[in-house]
Amino acid sequence: MMMSFSFQLLLPIFFFLITTSLSQHANNQFCEAGIESGESTCGTSSSTNKLLIKGGTVVNAHHQHVADVYVEDGIIVAVQPNIMVGDDVYVIDATGKFVMPGGIDPHAHLGMDALGTTSVDDFFSGQSAALAGGTTMHIDFVMPINGNLTAGFEAYEKKAKNSCMDYGFHVAVTKWDESVSTDMEIMVKEKGINSFKFFMAYKEFIMVNDELLLQGFKKCKSLGALAMVHAENGDAVYAGQQKMIELGITGPEGHPLSRPPMLEGEATSRAIRLADFVNTPLYVVHVMSIDAMEEIAKARKSGQRVIGEPIVSGLALDDSWLWHPDFTTAAKYLMSPPIRSKGHDKALQSALATGVLQLVGTDHCAWNSTQKARGVDDFRQIINGVNGIEERMHVVWDIMVESGQISVTDYVRVTSTECARIFNIYPRKGAILPGSDADIIILNPNSSFEITAKSHHSRLDTNVYEGWKGKGKIEVTIAGGRVVWENNELKVVPGNGRYIQMPPFSYLFDGLDKKDAVYLNSLKAPVKRAKSTT
């Protein structure tokens, strides 16, 4: 429910700033102390209940104009030129800069457990990195415990207690029985979940077959929840892995060779057809290949409701690094589906620019060099995952806006607004409008950035974008009305993040009942036939 807010701006202003000492851990600028116990005294948070962003170009997904933005108690109160306030208001001069909605990352894995270890970025360190890079909300994936959705959700609630920015959850479904069906209802009706993910890969672990996929799609449709798929043919990938081992290919290069683009394309096509059979919207996560992208393009052209999510590594990188002679260097680029060969990146960029693909995620899942090294003799044992939660906004600006492929308004759409619309939290998120949450970034198009593992805010000891330089730097991040990134200084407190419930039946479900009715009317069945007399 949207709150109402006063527009009487000429009032006495109270500006409150909480500061405590900030200790550095290695090269990171966020505090480590007190994290395990959940203490909120660690770090520094600039918490302003009233602030004014003056003179910037305010950019929304469909419009940009020069205006001031006034914020009160974490909510945008007014967006208009020449707002007058008292002298004691915290004022940020954004002249010559872009004022935009904070980024929303639809795809990240913080505190991920796999193969007996946990990813190095928990909700605090990962979100701290996100804020330094201009992302003010992320949506994580709840992994069930022994197939149990409720147990998985409760575990992730605990993982997120030290969060420092807003977050939501998708929930993965890895088996099917009546208890899973019941849990899906509970997730949607009581827990604020409106999306469920199905893995078509990872045979013998979490892969689902077509029967489960159909059951899950039907349940998603009935609940108004969006079905999401990791689209790779898991059976064929398993066979491909065995083939590489038989050929003596055990290094990181065996990973892309064992799961080529055709297997991503096949699974994407199959998922699209099954979703069409059920008549439910489909979201394809981390689209990495031309093969998958073309299947999405064909489906969308026919009128089917399919969302394609490229991720920043697929847009910006190619697989040549996986052949690097140094194992540590090669292994840091290993993820699934794999980063593809040259040409796929440019095709995905073009698809994003033309609307075939709709929004950009990261699949941020950070494993350090030691964790990756478990697979030094067998690529199948290298833990999958790359970074990107801090780098996404800068890299997308560099490769898409600076290159002239998309406009500044399109940049807002693909990094923030479309995610908010798909997951039904717009205009609370994804907009610079009165009544929206004050999740705001200020980007200086004339300032430069450089990405290095030494200066990033993740706990990761490597970075797949190492040495990347570009123009367009996010100079200020405001999360929930608090200035958390300014003057290259990060000011965050664990526990300040909020869980954002996401309601079902987003715009993607509009009119589906009419399509169902058209289908039923077209059947011309059952046919009435006389009973046989013989």
Short mmCIF file of C-alpha atoms in Angstrom, two decimals:
data_model
loop_
_atom_site.label_atom_id
_atom_site.label_comp_id
_atom_site.label_asym_id
_atom_site.label_seq_id
_atom_site.Cartn_x
_atom_site.Cartn_y
_atom_site.Cartn_z
CA MET A 1 0.00 0.00 0.00
CA MET A 2 1.45 3.40 -1.00
CA MET A 3 1.71 5.93 1.81
CA SER A 4 0.76 9.58 1.37
CA PHE A 5 3.33 12.28 2.00
CA SER A 6 3.27 15.98 2.69
CA PHE A 7 4.74 18.33 0.13
CA GLN A 8 5.21 21.20 2.60
CA LEU A 9 8.93 21.56 2.13
CA LEU A 10 9.57 24.84 3.91
CA LEU A 11 9.67 23.28 7.35
CA PRO A 12 12.42 23.21 9.96
CA ILE A 13 14.82 20.47 8.90
CA PHE A 14 16.42 17.93 11.16
CA PHE A 15 19.48 16.18 9.74
CA PHE A 16 20.74 13.16 11.64
CA LEU A 17 24.02 11.38 10.87
CA ILE A 18 25.09 8.19 12.67
CA THR A 19 28.82 7.64 12.63
CA THR A 20 30.93 5.02 14.29
CA SER A 21 34.47 3.94 13.61
CA LEU A 22 35.03 2.02 10.38
CA SER A 23 37.74 -0.62 10.40
CA GLN A 24 39.20 -2.00 7.19
CA HIS A 25 39.50 -5.66 6.35
CA ALA A 26 42.31 -6.16 3.84
CA ASN A 27 41.47 -3.70 1.02
CA ASN A 28 37.74 -3.56 1.73
CA GLN A 29 36.08 -0.44 3.14
CA PHE A 30 33.40 -2.16 5.18
CA CYS A 31 33.66 -3.30 8.74
CA GLU A 32 33.93 -6.98 9.65
CA ALA A 33 33.60 -6.78 13.44
CA GLY A 34 30.41 -8.01 15.06
CA ILE A 35 29.00 -9.61 11.93
CA GLU A 36 28.56 -13.10 13.31
CA SER A 37 26.70 -11.86 16.37
CA GLY A 38 24.53 -9.57 14.28
CA GLU A 39 25.61 -6.43 16.12
CA SER A 40 24.58 -3.24 14.35
CA THR A 41 27.36 -1.13 15.83
CA CYS A 42 29.78 -2.23 13.14
CA GLY A 43 30.43 0.23 10.33
CA THR A 44 29.16 3.70 9.55
CA SER A 45 25.77 4.59 8.14
CA SER A 46 24.91 8.06 6.91
CA SER A 47 21.24 8.17 7.88
CA THR A 48 19.50 11.33 6.76
CA ASN A 49 15.78 11.66 7.34
CA LYS A 50 15.67 14.63 4.95
CA LEU A 51 17.93 15.37 2.00
CA LEU A 52 17.88 17.22 -1.30
CA ILE A 53 19.57 16.22 -4.56
CA LYS A 54 19.87 19.41 -6.54
CA GLY A 55 20.23 20.22 -10.23
CA GLY A 56 20.74 16.76 -11.72
CA THR A 57 19.18 15.16 -14.76
CA VAL A 58 16.55 12.84 -13.30
CA VAL A 59 16.26 9.70 -15.42
CA ASN A 60 13.38 7.24 -15.40
CA ALA A 61 12.79 4.40 -17.84
CA HIS A 62 10.77 6.56 -20.25
CA HIS A 63 11.72 10.16 -19.49
CA GLN A 64 14.54 12.39 -18.32
CA HIS A 65 14.52 16.02 -17.20
CA VAL A 66 16.50 18.40 -15.01
CA ALA A 67 14.95 18.55 -11.55
CA ASP A 68 15.63 18.44 -7.83
CA VAL A 69 14.73 15.38 -5.76
CA TYR A 70 13.58 15.83 -2.17
CA VAL A 71 13.66 12.85 0.22
CA GLU A 72 12.06 12.53 3.63
CA ASP A 73 12.22 9.48 5.91
CA GLY A 74 13.45 7.19 3.15
CA ILE A 75 10.74 8.14 0.65
CA ILE A 76 10.91 10.42 -2.39
CA VAL A 77 8.55 13.30 -1.61
CA ALA A 78 8.99 15.61 -4.60
CA VAL A 79 10.66 15.68 -8.01
CA GLN A 80 10.54 19.16 -9.53
CA PRO A 81 12.79 22.09 -10.42
CA ASN A 82 14.02 24.58 -7.85
CA ILE A 83 12.86 23.02 -4.59
CA MET A 84 13.59 25.41 -1.73
CA VAL A 85 14.57 24.06 1.70
CA GLY A 86 16.17 25.30 4.91
CA ASP A 87 19.90 25.82 5.25
CA ASP A 88 20.38 22.79 7.48
CA VAL A 89 19.17 20.22 4.91
CA TYR A 90 21.80 17.80 3.62
CA VAL A 91 22.17 18.91 0.01
CA ILE A 92 23.93 16.98 -2.75
CA ASP A 93 24.83 18.95 -5.88
CA ALA A 94 24.17 16.75 -8.93
CA THR A 95 24.64 19.41 -11.60
CA GLY A 96 25.83 17.83 -14.84
CA LYS A 97 25.16 14.32 -13.52
CA PHE A 98 22.43 11.71 -13.87
CA VAL A 99 20.11 10.96 -10.94
CA MET A 100 18.67 7.47 -11.41
CA PRO A 101 16.85 4.70 -9.54
CA GLY A 102 19.27 2.39 -7.77
CA GLY A 103 20.04 -0.79 -9.63
CA ILE A 104 18.11 -3.98 -8.90
CA ASP A 105 20.02 -7.22 -9.46
CA PRO A 106 17.47 -9.97 -10.20
CA HIS A 107 19.97 -12.81 -9.91
CA ALA A 108 22.56 -13.28 -7.18
CA HIS A 109 23.64 -15.97 -4.72
CA LEU A 110 24.94 -14.67 -1.38
CA GLY A 111 25.93 -17.08 1.36
CA MET A 112 25.50 -19.96 -1.08
CA ASP A 113 26.22 -23.48 0.25
CA ALA A 114 27.64 -26.00 -2.23
CA LEU A 115 29.94 -29.02 -2.14
CA GLY A 116 30.60 -28.66 1.56
CA THR A 117 31.61 -25.01 1.50
CA THR A 118 29.98 -21.56 1.46
CA SER A 119 30.55 -18.69 -0.97
CA VAL A 120 32.81 -15.95 0.41
CA ASP A 121 30.24 -13.15 0.07
CA ASP A 122 27.46 -13.26 2.65
CA PHE A 123 24.52 -10.85 2.65
CA PHE A 124 26.58 -8.10 4.28
CA SER A 125 29.75 -8.21 2.20
CA GLY A 126 27.90 -8.92 -1.03
CA GLN A 127 25.40 -6.14 -0.49
CA SER A 128 28.15 -3.76 0.60
CA ALA A 129 29.84 -4.42 -2.73
CA ALA A 130 26.53 -3.91 -4.51
CA LEU A 131 25.98 -0.51 -2.89
CA ALA A 132 29.47 0.65 -3.85
CA GLY A 133 28.54 -0.26 -7.42
CA GLY A 134 25.14 1.44 -7.48
CA THR A 135 22.84 -1.53 -6.85
CA THR A 136 20.37 -0.90 -4.02
CA MET A 137 18.35 -4.15 -4.07
CA HIS A 138 19.02 -7.72 -5.07
CA ILE A 139 16.88 -10.85 -5.35
CA ASP A 140 18.53 -14.01 -4.05
CA PHE A 141 17.64 -17.66 -4.55
CA VAL A 142 16.38 -19.71 -1.62
CA MET A 143 17.67 -23.27 -2.01
CA PRO A 144 15.45 -25.90 -0.37
CA ILE A 145 16.83 -28.20 2.32
CA ASN A 146 16.31 -31.80 1.24
CA GLY A 147 13.65 -30.49 -1.10
CA ASN A 148 11.80 -28.67 1.69
CA LEU A 149 10.93 -25.10 0.68
CA THR A 150 9.94 -23.86 4.14
CA ALA A 151 13.17 -25.11 5.72
CA GLY A 152 15.14 -23.45 2.95
CA PHE A 153 13.27 -20.16 3.37
CA GLU A 154 13.89 -20.14 7.13
CA ALA A 155 17.60 -20.78 6.57
CA TYR A 156 17.83 -17.85 4.18
CA GLU A 157 15.99 -15.60 6.60
CA LYS A 158 18.86 -16.25 9.01
CA LYS A 159 21.48 -15.70 6.32
CA ALA A 160 19.95 -12.30 5.56
CA LYS A 161 19.91 -10.95 9.13
CA ASN A 162 23.13 -9.00 8.50
CA SER A 163 21.91 -7.45 5.23
CA CYS A 164 22.57 -3.76 4.64
CA MET A 165 20.21 -3.10 1.72
CA ASP A 166 16.79 -4.26 0.59
CA TYR A 167 16.42 -7.74 -0.85
CA GLY A 168 13.84 -10.25 -2.07
CA PHE A 169 13.79 -13.98 -2.68
CA HIS A 170 13.10 -16.43 -5.47
CA VAL A 171 12.62 -20.05 -4.34
CA ALA A 172 14.07 -23.08 -6.13
CA VAL A 173 12.01 -26.23 -6.61
CA THR A 174 14.11 -29.40 -6.89
CA LYS A 175 11.58 -32.20 -6.32
CA TRP A 176 7.83 -32.69 -6.53
CA ASP A 177 5.25 -34.04 -4.12
CA GLU A 178 2.17 -32.74 -2.33
CA SER A 179 4.25 -31.08 0.40
CA VAL A 180 6.16 -29.04 -2.19
CA SER A 181 2.89 -27.97 -3.79
CA THR A 182 1.57 -26.90 -0.39
CA ASP A 183 4.79 -25.08 0.45
CA MET A 184 4.59 -23.14 -2.83
CA GLU A 185 1.19 -21.85 -1.77
CA ILE A 186 2.58 -20.83 1.62
CA MET A 187 5.52 -19.07 -0.02
CA VAL A 188 3.23 -16.99 -2.24
CA LYS A 189 0.38 -16.29 0.16
CA GLU A 190 2.38 -15.74 3.37
CA LYS A 191 6.05 -15.13 2.56
CA GLY A 192 6.03 -12.61 -0.30
CA ILE A 193 7.45 -14.96 -2.96
CA ASN A 194 6.26 -14.57 -6.55
CA SER A 195 8.79 -16.66 -8.49
CA PHE A 196 10.08 -20.23 -8.48
CA LYS A 197 13.19 -21.55 -10.22
CA PHE A 198 13.61 -24.94 -11.88
CA PHE A 199 17.03 -26.34 -12.80
CA MET A 200 17.16 -28.26 -16.07
CA ALA A 201 20.86 -28.97 -15.41
CA TYR A 202 22.98 -30.49 -12.59
CA LYS A 203 21.99 -34.13 -13.11
CA GLU A 204 22.12 -36.23 -9.92
CA PHE A 205 21.87 -33.07 -7.79
CA ILE A 206 19.00 -30.65 -8.37
CA MET A 207 17.98 -31.26 -11.99
CA VAL A 208 14.24 -31.66 -12.69
CA ASN A 209 12.67 -33.67 -15.49
CA ASP A 210 9.92 -32.57 -17.86
CA GLU A 211 7.19 -34.13 -15.72
CA LEU A 212 8.23 -32.07 -12.71
CA LEU A 213 8.62 -29.00 -14.90
CA LEU A 214 5.03 -29.34 -16.09
CA GLN A 215 3.73 -29.83 -12.54
CA GLY A 216 5.70 -26.81 -11.36
CA PHE A 217 4.58 -24.62 -14.26
CA LYS A 218 0.91 -25.47 -13.60
CA LYS A 219 1.29 -24.62 -9.92
CA CYS A 220 3.07 -21.36 -10.71
CA LYS A 221 0.25 -20.35 -13.06
CA SER A 222 -2.44 -21.06 -10.46
CA LEU A 223 -0.58 -18.97 -7.87
CA GLY A 224 0.32 -16.08 -10.15
CA ALA A 225 4.00 -16.82 -9.62
CA LEU A 226 6.62 -16.53 -12.34
CA ALA A 227 8.29 -19.77 -13.45
CA MET A 228 12.07 -19.41 -13.94
CA VAL A 229 14.43 -21.92 -15.57
CA HIS A 230 18.13 -22.59 -15.68
CA ALA A 231 18.07 -23.89 -19.25
CA GLU A 232 20.69 -26.51 -20.14
CA ASN A 233 20.06 -30.12 -21.14
CA GLY A 234 21.39 -31.80 -18.01
CA ASP A 235 21.45 -35.32 -19.44
CA ALA A 236 23.48 -34.20 -22.44
CA VAL A 237 25.81 -32.10 -20.26
CA TYR A 238 26.47 -35.15 -18.10
CA ALA A 239 27.34 -37.16 -21.21
CA GLY A 240 29.54 -34.31 -22.44
CA GLN A 241 31.46 -34.25 -19.18
CA GLN A 242 32.09 -37.98 -19.40
CA LYS A 243 33.31 -37.54 -22.97
CA MET A 244 35.81 -34.83 -21.99
CA ILE A 245 37.22 -36.99 -19.19
CA GLU A 246 37.60 -39.92 -21.59
CA LEU A 247 39.52 -37.60 -23.95
CA GLY A 248 41.85 -36.63 -21.11
CA ILE A 249 40.53 -33.06 -20.94
CA THR A 250 40.38 -32.38 -17.20
CA GLY A 251 41.17 -28.63 -17.01
CA PRO A 252 38.76 -25.68 -16.98
CA GLU A 253 38.48 -25.74 -20.77
CA GLY A 254 36.61 -29.03 -20.41
CA HIS A 255 33.72 -27.11 -18.87
CA PRO A 256 32.58 -25.12 -21.96
CA LEU A 257 33.44 -28.04 -24.24
CA SER A 258 31.13 -30.34 -22.29
CA ARG A 259 28.11 -28.00 -22.37
CA PRO A 260 28.09 -26.23 -25.77
CA PRO A 261 25.55 -23.56 -26.78
CA MET A 262 23.31 -26.08 -28.57
CA LEU A 263 22.46 -27.67 -25.20
CA GLU A 264 21.43 -24.30 -23.81
CA GLY A 265 19.37 -23.65 -26.92
CA GLU A 266 17.63 -27.04 -26.74
CA ALA A 267 16.65 -26.64 -23.09
CA THR A 268 15.48 -23.07 -23.65
CA SER A 269 13.32 -24.21 -26.55
CA ARG A 270 11.88 -27.09 -24.52
CA ALA A 271 11.07 -24.90 -21.53
CA ILE A 272 9.41 -22.31 -23.79
CA ARG A 273 7.23 -24.94 -25.43
CA LEU A 274 6.21 -26.48 -22.12
CA ALA A 275 5.35 -23.03 -20.74
CA ASP A 276 3.29 -22.37 -23.86
CA PHE A 277 1.52 -25.71 -23.41
CA VAL A 278 0.57 -24.67 -19.86
CA ASN A 279 0.01 -21.04 -20.94
CA THR A 280 2.10 -19.48 -18.21
CA PRO A 281 4.81 -16.78 -18.39
CA LEU A 282 8.44 -17.95 -18.39
CA TYR A 283 11.65 -16.28 -17.22
CA VAL A 284 14.91 -17.69 -18.61
CA VAL A 285 17.80 -16.88 -16.28
CA HIS A 286 21.38 -16.16 -17.39
CA VAL A 287 20.92 -16.31 -21.17
CA MET A 288 24.50 -16.90 -22.34
CA SER A 289 24.29 -17.93 -26.00
CA ILE A 290 22.95 -16.97 -29.40
CA ASP A 291 21.17 -20.33 -29.45
CA ALA A 292 19.10 -19.55 -26.34
CA MET A 293 18.55 -15.93 -27.32
CA GLU A 294 17.14 -16.90 -30.71
CA GLU A 295 14.64 -19.27 -29.11
CA ILE A 296 13.44 -16.43 -26.86
CA ALA A 297 13.24 -14.04 -29.82
CA LYS A 298 11.13 -16.51 -31.79
CA ALA A 299 8.77 -17.09 -28.86
CA ARG A 300 8.32 -13.39 -28.13
CA LYS A 301 7.68 -12.67 -31.80
CA SER A 302 4.84 -15.21 -31.71
CA GLY A 303 3.33 -13.39 -28.74
CA GLN A 304 4.44 -15.73 -25.96
CA ARG A 305 5.34 -14.13 -22.62
CA VAL A 306 9.00 -15.04 -22.22
CA ILE A 307 11.53 -12.94 -20.33
CA GLY A 308 15.22 -13.30 -21.18
CA GLU A 309 17.85 -12.29 -18.62
CA PRO A 310 21.43 -11.90 -19.84
CA ILE A 311 24.06 -11.42 -17.17
CA VAL A 312 26.91 -8.97 -17.26
CA SER A 313 29.64 -11.61 -17.70
CA GLY A 314 27.88 -12.98 -20.78
CA LEU A 315 27.52 -9.48 -22.23
CA ALA A 316 31.09 -8.39 -21.53
CA LEU A 317 33.41 -11.42 -21.62
CA ASP A 318 34.34 -14.37 -23.82
CA ASP A 319 35.54 -17.89 -23.01
CA SER A 320 39.18 -17.44 -24.08
CA TRP A 321 40.20 -17.08 -20.43
CA LEU A 322 39.16 -20.69 -19.75
CA TRP A 323 42.11 -21.81 -21.89
CA HIS A 324 44.60 -19.73 -19.85
CA PRO A 325 47.65 -21.82 -18.83
CA ASP A 326 47.37 -20.69 -15.19
CA PHE A 327 44.68 -22.77 -13.47
CA THR A 328 43.70 -20.08 -10.94
CA THR A 329 43.16 -17.55 -13.71
CA ALA A 330 41.16 -19.94 -15.85
CA ALA A 331 39.04 -21.34 -13.02
CA LYS A 332 37.81 -17.95 -11.85
CA TYR A 333 35.84 -17.62 -15.12
CA LEU A 334 34.04 -20.96 -14.75
CA MET A 335 30.26 -20.75 -14.38
CA SER A 336 27.15 -22.41 -15.84
CA PRO A 337 26.02 -21.97 -18.52
CA PRO A 338 29.57 -21.11 -19.55
CA ILE A 339 30.79 -17.75 -20.76
CA ARG A 340 30.71 -18.29 -24.52
CA SER A 341 33.14 -17.72 -27.40
CA LYS A 342 33.54 -14.36 -29.12
CA GLY A 343 30.44 -13.32 -31.00
CA HIS A 344 27.91 -14.47 -28.45
CA ASP A 345 28.66 -11.40 -26.31
CA LYS A 346 27.96 -8.97 -29.14
CA ALA A 347 24.80 -10.81 -30.14
CA LEU A 348 23.50 -10.66 -26.58
CA GLN A 349 24.29 -6.94 -26.43
CA SER A 350 22.30 -6.40 -29.62
CA ALA A 351 19.39 -8.46 -28.26
CA LEU A 352 19.37 -6.35 -25.09
CA ALA A 353 19.47 -3.14 -27.12
CA THR A 354 16.52 -4.19 -29.28
CA GLY A 355 14.33 -5.55 -26.48
CA VAL A 356 14.65 -9.25 -27.28
CA LEU A 357 16.24 -9.55 -23.82
CA GLN A 358 14.79 -7.40 -21.08
CA LEU A 359 17.00 -6.93 -18.02
CA VAL A 360 20.53 -7.58 -16.76
CA GLY A 361 21.50 -9.72 -13.78
CA THR A 362 24.86 -10.95 -12.48
CA ASP A 363 24.55 -14.51 -11.11
CA HIS A 364 27.05 -13.24 -8.54
CA CYS A 365 28.32 -16.29 -6.67
CA ALA A 366 31.78 -15.68 -5.27
CA TRP A 367 34.20 -18.55 -4.62
CA ASN A 368 37.83 -17.78 -3.82
CA SER A 369 40.89 -19.35 -5.43
CA THR A 370 41.22 -21.98 -2.72
CA GLN A 371 37.61 -23.08 -3.12
CA LYS A 372 37.97 -23.25 -6.91
CA ALA A 373 41.20 -25.26 -6.56
CA ARG A 374 39.32 -28.34 -5.40
CA GLY A 375 38.82 -29.04 -9.10
CA VAL A 376 42.44 -28.67 -10.18
CA ASP A 377 42.47 -32.25 -11.52
CA ASP A 378 38.84 -32.44 -12.63
CA PHE A 379 36.87 -29.51 -14.06
CA ARG A 380 33.66 -31.14 -12.81
CA GLN A 381 34.76 -30.36 -9.25
CA ILE A 382 35.44 -26.65 -9.86
CA ILE A 383 32.71 -24.74 -8.04
CA ASN A 384 30.67 -22.69 -10.52
CA GLY A 385 30.39 -18.94 -10.11
CA VAL A 386 31.76 -15.50 -10.96
CA ASN A 387 31.45 -12.02 -9.43
CA GLY A 388 29.45 -9.09 -10.76
CA ILE A 389 27.17 -7.57 -8.13
CA GLU A 390 29.47 -4.55 -7.72
CA GLU A 391 30.56 -4.32 -11.35
CA ARG A 392 27.25 -4.68 -13.21
CA MET A 393 26.12 -1.05 -13.30
CA HIS A 394 29.51 0.29 -14.45
CA VAL A 395 30.18 -2.40 -17.06
CA VAL A 396 26.69 -2.16 -18.57
CA TRP A 397 27.02 1.62 -18.79
CA ASP A 398 30.40 1.24 -20.49
CA ILE A 399 29.49 -1.42 -23.06
CA MET A 400 25.91 -0.33 -23.76
CA VAL A 401 25.56 3.43 -23.18
CA GLU A 402 29.07 4.67 -23.95
CA SER A 403 29.01 2.59 -27.14
CA GLY A 404 25.72 4.18 -28.20
CA GLN A 405 23.78 0.91 -28.22
CA ILE A 406 21.17 2.09 -25.70
CA SER A 407 19.98 5.41 -24.30
CA VAL A 408 20.28 6.59 -20.73
CA THR A 409 16.58 5.88 -20.19
CA ASP A 410 17.04 2.36 -21.57
CA TYR A 411 19.91 1.90 -19.12
CA VAL A 412 17.53 2.61 -16.24
CA ARG A 413 15.03 0.19 -17.73
CA VAL A 414 17.43 -2.76 -18.09
CA THR A 415 19.24 -2.26 -14.77
CA SER A 416 16.30 -1.36 -12.52
CA THR A 417 12.79 -0.59 -13.77
CA GLU A 418 12.04 -3.72 -15.76
CA CYS A 419 13.10 -5.91 -12.85
CA ALA A 420 10.75 -3.98 -10.56
CA ARG A 421 7.89 -4.43 -13.05
CA ILE A 422 8.49 -8.14 -13.63
CA PHE A 423 8.58 -8.89 -9.92
CA ASN A 424 5.66 -6.57 -9.16
CA ILE A 425 7.33 -3.98 -6.93
CA TYR A 426 7.09 -1.01 -9.31
CA PRO A 427 6.84 1.94 -8.67
CA ARG A 428 7.94 1.38 -5.08
CA LYS A 429 11.25 0.35 -6.64
CA GLY A 430 12.76 1.19 -10.00
CA ALA A 431 11.59 4.80 -10.26
CA ILE A 432 12.39 8.36 -9.21
CA LEU A 433 8.81 9.36 -8.44
CA PRO A 434 6.97 10.84 -5.45
CA GLY A 435 6.11 7.96 -3.14
CA SER A 436 8.88 5.66 -4.39
CA ASP A 437 11.55 4.35 -2.04
CA ALA A 438 14.58 6.64 -1.95
CA ASP A 439 16.95 4.16 -3.60
CA ILE A 440 18.92 6.55 -5.78
CA ILE A 441 22.27 6.73 -7.55
CA ILE A 442 24.14 9.70 -8.97
CA LEU A 443 26.26 8.86 -12.02
CA ASN A 444 28.88 11.21 -13.41
CA PRO A 445 29.23 10.48 -17.15
CA ASN A 446 32.51 12.38 -17.32
CA SER A 447 34.23 10.54 -14.49
CA SER A 448 36.22 7.33 -14.97
CA PHE A 449 36.31 4.02 -13.12
CA GLU A 450 38.68 1.06 -12.92
CA ILE A 451 37.87 -2.41 -11.62
CA THR A 452 40.44 -4.38 -9.63
CA ALA A 453 40.38 -7.10 -6.98
CA LYS A 454 42.49 -4.83 -4.77
CA SER A 455 39.88 -2.08 -4.69
CA HIS A 456 36.58 -3.94 -4.92
CA HIS A 457 34.40 -4.52 -1.86
CA SER A 458 33.69 -8.22 -2.26
CA ARG A 459 35.63 -10.68 -0.08
CA LEU A 460 36.69 -12.39 -3.29
CA ASP A 461 40.44 -12.55 -3.99
CA THR A 462 39.98 -12.37 -7.78
CA ASN A 463 37.83 -10.42 -10.23
CA VAL A 464 36.78 -11.52 -13.72
CA TYR A 465 36.74 -7.84 -14.80
CA GLU A 466 40.27 -7.20 -13.53
CA GLY A 467 41.74 -4.05 -15.08
CA TRP A 468 38.49 -2.94 -16.79
CA LYS A 469 38.52 0.83 -17.28
CA GLY A 470 35.69 3.00 -18.52
CA LYS A 471 33.77 6.25 -18.30
CA GLY A 472 30.66 6.79 -16.22
CA LYS A 473 31.22 6.49 -12.49
CA ILE A 474 28.59 6.11 -9.80
CA GLU A 475 29.64 8.73 -7.27
CA VAL A 476 26.75 8.54 -4.79
CA THR A 477 24.47 5.70 -3.71
CA ILE A 478 21.43 6.36 -1.50
CA ALA A 479 19.62 3.33 -0.06
CA GLY A 480 16.38 3.84 1.80
CA GLY A 481 17.17 7.55 2.13
CA ARG A 482 20.63 6.88 3.63
CA VAL A 483 23.77 8.05 1.86
CA VAL A 484 25.83 4.85 1.86
CA TRP A 485 28.40 5.57 -0.86
CA GLU A 486 29.96 9.02 -1.35
CA ASN A 487 33.48 10.32 -1.97
CA ASN A 488 34.64 6.73 -2.56
CA GLU A 489 33.66 5.88 1.01
CA LEU A 490 31.26 3.12 1.96
CA LYS A 491 29.10 3.66 5.06
CA VAL A 492 26.98 0.63 5.87
CA VAL A 493 25.57 -1.11 8.92
CA PRO A 494 24.62 -4.81 9.04
CA GLY A 495 20.95 -5.33 9.73
CA ASN A 496 19.73 -2.19 7.93
CA GLY A 497 18.40 -4.15 4.96
CA ARG A 498 14.70 -4.95 4.61
CA TYR A 499 13.03 -7.99 3.14
CA ILE A 500 10.76 -6.81 0.32
CA GLN A 501 7.68 -8.95 -0.21
CA MET A 502 6.77 -9.30 -3.87
CA PRO A 503 3.06 -9.83 -4.68
CA PRO A 504 1.87 -12.40 -7.25
CA PHE A 505 0.16 -11.75 -10.60
CA SER A 506 2.49 -9.21 -12.17
CA TYR A 507 1.63 -7.62 -15.51
CA LEU A 508 2.87 -10.77 -17.25
CA PHE A 509 -0.31 -12.56 -16.14
CA ASP A 510 -2.69 -9.94 -17.53
CA GLY A 511 -5.11 -11.49 -20.01
CA LEU A 512 -3.96 -15.09 -19.63
CA ASP A 513 -7.49 -16.14 -18.71
CA LYS A 514 -8.72 -14.77 -22.03
CA LYS A 515 -6.08 -16.76 -23.89
CA ASP A 516 -7.21 -19.87 -22.01
CA ALA A 517 -10.81 -19.17 -23.03
CA VAL A 518 -9.83 -18.76 -26.69
CA TYR A 519 -8.01 -22.09 -26.52
CA LEU A 520 -11.00 -23.89 -25.01
CA ASN A 521 -13.36 -22.42 -27.60
CA SER A 522 -11.03 -23.53 -30.41
CA LEU A 523 -11.04 -27.19 -29.44
CA LYS A 524 -14.45 -28.05 -30.91
CA ALA A 525 -14.47 -30.95 -28.49
CA PRO A 526 -15.65 -33.19 -27.05
CA VAL A 527 -17.57 -34.37 -30.07
CA LYS A 528 -20.98 -35.87 -29.33
CA ARG A 529 -21.18 -39.32 -30.88
CA ALA A 530 -23.96 -41.88 -30.90
CA LYS A 531 -23.24 -44.93 -28.80
CA SER A 532 -22.47 -48.04 -30.74
CA THR A 533 -25.38 -50.53 -30.97
CA THR A 534 -23.12 -53.49 -31.63
#
